[in-house]
mmCIF file with all atom_site columns, C-alpha atoms in Angstrom:
data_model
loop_
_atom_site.group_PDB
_atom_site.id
_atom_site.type_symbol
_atom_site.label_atom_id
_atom_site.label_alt_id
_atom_site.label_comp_id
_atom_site.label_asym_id
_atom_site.label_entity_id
_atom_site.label_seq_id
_atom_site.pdbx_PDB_ins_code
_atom_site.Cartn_x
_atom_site.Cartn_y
_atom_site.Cartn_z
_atom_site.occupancy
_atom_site.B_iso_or_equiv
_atom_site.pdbx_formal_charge
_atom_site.auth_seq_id
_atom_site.auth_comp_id
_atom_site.auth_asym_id
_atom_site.auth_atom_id
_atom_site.pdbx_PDB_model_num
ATOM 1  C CA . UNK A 1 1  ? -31.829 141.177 297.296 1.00 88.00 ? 1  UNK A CA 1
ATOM 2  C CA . UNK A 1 2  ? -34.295 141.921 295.036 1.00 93.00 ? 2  UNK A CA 1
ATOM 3  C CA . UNK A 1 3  ? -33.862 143.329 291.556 1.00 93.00 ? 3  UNK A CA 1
ATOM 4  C CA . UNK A 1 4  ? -35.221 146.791 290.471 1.00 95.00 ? 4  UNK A CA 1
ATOM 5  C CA . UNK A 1 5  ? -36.818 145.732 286.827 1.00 94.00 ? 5  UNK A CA 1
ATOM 6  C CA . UNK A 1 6  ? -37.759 149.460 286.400 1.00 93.00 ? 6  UNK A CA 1
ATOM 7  C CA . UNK A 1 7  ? -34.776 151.006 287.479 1.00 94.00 ? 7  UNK A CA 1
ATOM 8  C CA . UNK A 1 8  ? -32.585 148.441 284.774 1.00 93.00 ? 8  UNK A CA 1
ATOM 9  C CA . UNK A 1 9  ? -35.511 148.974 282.191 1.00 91.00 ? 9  UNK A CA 1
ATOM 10 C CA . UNK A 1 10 ? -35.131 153.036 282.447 1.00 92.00 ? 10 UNK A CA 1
ATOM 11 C CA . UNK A 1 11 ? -31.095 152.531 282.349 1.00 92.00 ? 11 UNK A CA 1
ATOM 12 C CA . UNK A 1 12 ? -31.176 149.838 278.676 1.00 92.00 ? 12 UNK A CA 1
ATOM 13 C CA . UNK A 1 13 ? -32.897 152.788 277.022 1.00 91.00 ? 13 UNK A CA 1
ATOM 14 C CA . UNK A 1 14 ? -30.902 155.194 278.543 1.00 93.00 ? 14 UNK A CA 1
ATOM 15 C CA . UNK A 1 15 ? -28.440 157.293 275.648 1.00 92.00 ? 15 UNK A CA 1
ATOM 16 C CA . UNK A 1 16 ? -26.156 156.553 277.883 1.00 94.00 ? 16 UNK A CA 1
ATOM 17 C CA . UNK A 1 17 ? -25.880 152.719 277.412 1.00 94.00 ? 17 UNK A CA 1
ATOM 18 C CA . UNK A 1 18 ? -26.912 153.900 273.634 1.00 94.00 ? 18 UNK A CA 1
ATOM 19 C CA . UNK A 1 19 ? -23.619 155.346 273.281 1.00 96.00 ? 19 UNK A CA 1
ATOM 20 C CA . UNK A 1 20 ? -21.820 152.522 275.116 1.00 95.00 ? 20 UNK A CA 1
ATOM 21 C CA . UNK A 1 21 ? -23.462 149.534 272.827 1.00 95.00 ? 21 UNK A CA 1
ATOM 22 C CA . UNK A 1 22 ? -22.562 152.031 269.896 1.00 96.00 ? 22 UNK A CA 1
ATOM 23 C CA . UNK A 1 23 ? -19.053 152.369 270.637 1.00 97.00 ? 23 UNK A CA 1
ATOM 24 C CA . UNK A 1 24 ? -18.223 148.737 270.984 1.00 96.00 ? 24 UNK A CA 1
ATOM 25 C CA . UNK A 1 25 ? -20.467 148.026 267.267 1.00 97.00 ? 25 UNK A CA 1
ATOM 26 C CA . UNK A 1 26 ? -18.396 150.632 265.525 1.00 97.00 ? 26 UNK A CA 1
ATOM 27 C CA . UNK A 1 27 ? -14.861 149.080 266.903 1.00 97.00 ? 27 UNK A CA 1
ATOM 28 C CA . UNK A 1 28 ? -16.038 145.980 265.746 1.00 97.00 ? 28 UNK A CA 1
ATOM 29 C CA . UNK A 1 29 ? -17.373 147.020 262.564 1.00 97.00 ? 29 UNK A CA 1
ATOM 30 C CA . UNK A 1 30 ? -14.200 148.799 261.773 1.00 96.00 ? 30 UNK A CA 1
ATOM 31 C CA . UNK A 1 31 ? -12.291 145.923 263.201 1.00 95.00 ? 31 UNK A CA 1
ATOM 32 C CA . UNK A 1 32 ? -14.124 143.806 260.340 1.00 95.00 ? 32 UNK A CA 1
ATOM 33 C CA . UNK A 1 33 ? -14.224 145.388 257.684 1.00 94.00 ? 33 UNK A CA 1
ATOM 34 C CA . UNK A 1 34 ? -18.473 145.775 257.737 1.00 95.00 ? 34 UNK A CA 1
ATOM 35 C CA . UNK A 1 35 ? -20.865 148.073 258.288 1.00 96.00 ? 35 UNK A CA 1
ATOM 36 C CA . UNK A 1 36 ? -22.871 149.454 262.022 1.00 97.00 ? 36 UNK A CA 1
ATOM 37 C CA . UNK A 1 37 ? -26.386 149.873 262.467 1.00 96.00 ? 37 UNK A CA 1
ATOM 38 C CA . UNK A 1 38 ? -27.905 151.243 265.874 1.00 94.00 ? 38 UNK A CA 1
ATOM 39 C CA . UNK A 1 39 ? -31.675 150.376 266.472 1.00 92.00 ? 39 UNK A CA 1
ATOM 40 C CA . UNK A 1 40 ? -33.827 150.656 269.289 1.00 88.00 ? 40 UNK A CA 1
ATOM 41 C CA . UNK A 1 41 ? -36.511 148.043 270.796 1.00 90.00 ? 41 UNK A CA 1
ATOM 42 C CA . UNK A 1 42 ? -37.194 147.852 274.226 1.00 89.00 ? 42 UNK A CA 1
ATOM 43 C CA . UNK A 1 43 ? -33.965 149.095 274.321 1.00 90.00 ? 43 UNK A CA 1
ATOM 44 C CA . UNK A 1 44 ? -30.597 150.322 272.426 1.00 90.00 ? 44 UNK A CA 1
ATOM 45 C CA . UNK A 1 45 ? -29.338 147.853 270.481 1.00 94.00 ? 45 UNK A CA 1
ATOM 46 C CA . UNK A 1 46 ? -26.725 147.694 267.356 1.00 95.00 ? 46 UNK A CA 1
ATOM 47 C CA . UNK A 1 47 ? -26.187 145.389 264.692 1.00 94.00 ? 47 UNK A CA 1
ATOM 48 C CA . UNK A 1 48 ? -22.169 144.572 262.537 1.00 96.00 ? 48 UNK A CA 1
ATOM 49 C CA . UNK A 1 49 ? -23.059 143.561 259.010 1.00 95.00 ? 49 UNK A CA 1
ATOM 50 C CA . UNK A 1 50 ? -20.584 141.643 257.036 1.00 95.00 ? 50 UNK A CA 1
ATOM 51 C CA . UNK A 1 51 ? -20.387 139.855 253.944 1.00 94.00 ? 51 UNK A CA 1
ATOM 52 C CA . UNK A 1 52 ? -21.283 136.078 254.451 1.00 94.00 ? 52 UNK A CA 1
ATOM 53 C CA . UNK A 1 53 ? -17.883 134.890 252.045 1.00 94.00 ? 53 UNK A CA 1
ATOM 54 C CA . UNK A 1 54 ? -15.820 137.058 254.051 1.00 92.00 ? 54 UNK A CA 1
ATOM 55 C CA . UNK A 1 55 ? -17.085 135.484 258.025 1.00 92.00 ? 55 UNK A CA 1
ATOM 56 C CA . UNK A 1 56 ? -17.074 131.829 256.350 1.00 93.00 ? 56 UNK A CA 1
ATOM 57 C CA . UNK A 1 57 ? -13.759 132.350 255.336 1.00 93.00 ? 57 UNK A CA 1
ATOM 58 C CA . UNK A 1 58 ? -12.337 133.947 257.993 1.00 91.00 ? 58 UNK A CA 1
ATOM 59 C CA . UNK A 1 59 ? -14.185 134.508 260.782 1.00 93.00 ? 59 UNK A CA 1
ATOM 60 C CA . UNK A 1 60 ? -13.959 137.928 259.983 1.00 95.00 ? 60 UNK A CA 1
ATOM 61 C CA . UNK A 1 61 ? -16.796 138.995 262.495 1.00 94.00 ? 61 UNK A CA 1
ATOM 62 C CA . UNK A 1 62 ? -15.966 136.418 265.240 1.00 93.00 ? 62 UNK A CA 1
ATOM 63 C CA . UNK A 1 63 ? -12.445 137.810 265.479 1.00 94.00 ? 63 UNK A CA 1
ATOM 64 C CA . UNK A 1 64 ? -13.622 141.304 265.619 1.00 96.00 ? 64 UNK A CA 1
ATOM 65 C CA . UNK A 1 65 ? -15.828 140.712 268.075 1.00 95.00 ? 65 UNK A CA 1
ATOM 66 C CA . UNK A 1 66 ? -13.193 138.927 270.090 1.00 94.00 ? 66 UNK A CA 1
ATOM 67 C CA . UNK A 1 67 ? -10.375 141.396 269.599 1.00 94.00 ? 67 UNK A CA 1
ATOM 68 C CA . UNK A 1 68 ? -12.034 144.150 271.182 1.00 94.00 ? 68 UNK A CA 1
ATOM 69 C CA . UNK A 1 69 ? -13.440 142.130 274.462 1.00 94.00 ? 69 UNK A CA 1
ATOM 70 C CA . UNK A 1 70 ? -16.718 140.356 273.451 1.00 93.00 ? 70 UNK A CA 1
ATOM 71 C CA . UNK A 1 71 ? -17.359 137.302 274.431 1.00 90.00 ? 71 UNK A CA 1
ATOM 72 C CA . UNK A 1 72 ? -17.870 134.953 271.665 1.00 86.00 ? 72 UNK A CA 1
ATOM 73 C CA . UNK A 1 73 ? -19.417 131.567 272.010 1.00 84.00 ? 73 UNK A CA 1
ATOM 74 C CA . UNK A 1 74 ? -20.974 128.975 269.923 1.00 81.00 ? 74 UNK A CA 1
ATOM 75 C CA . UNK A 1 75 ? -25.023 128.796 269.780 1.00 81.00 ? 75 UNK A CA 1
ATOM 76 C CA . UNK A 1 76 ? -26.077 125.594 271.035 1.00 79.00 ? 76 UNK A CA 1
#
């Protein structure tokens, strides 16, 4: 099997996938309580801003991201 770099290249910018990695930043920004930005690099991309106090205290970030189906995991 070999892996067509193009073809997934041509589908991560795709406004398809745009609108899919959008959807899942705004549920967890409104799950949190912060704010979504979308941004584009080699390829869509979106970021969940909130305030440091408020994801030191209680996770408020990591739980969003959990409750709607990300998978959240420690950096090593």
């Amino acid at each position: 099997m070999t892996l067509d770099h193009g073809g997934i290249a041509e589908l991560l910018r795709s406004s398809g996938f745009a609108g899919a990695v959008n959807a899942v930043a705004k549920q967890v920004a409104a799950a949190s309580g912060g704010e979504m930005e979308s941004y584009t690099t080699d390829r869509a991309a979106a970021l969940v801003k909130v305030k440091a106090d408020r994801q030191a205290r209680d996770g408020a970030l990591t739980r969003a991201a959990a409750a709607v189906g990300l998978e959240v995991r420690q950096k090593k």
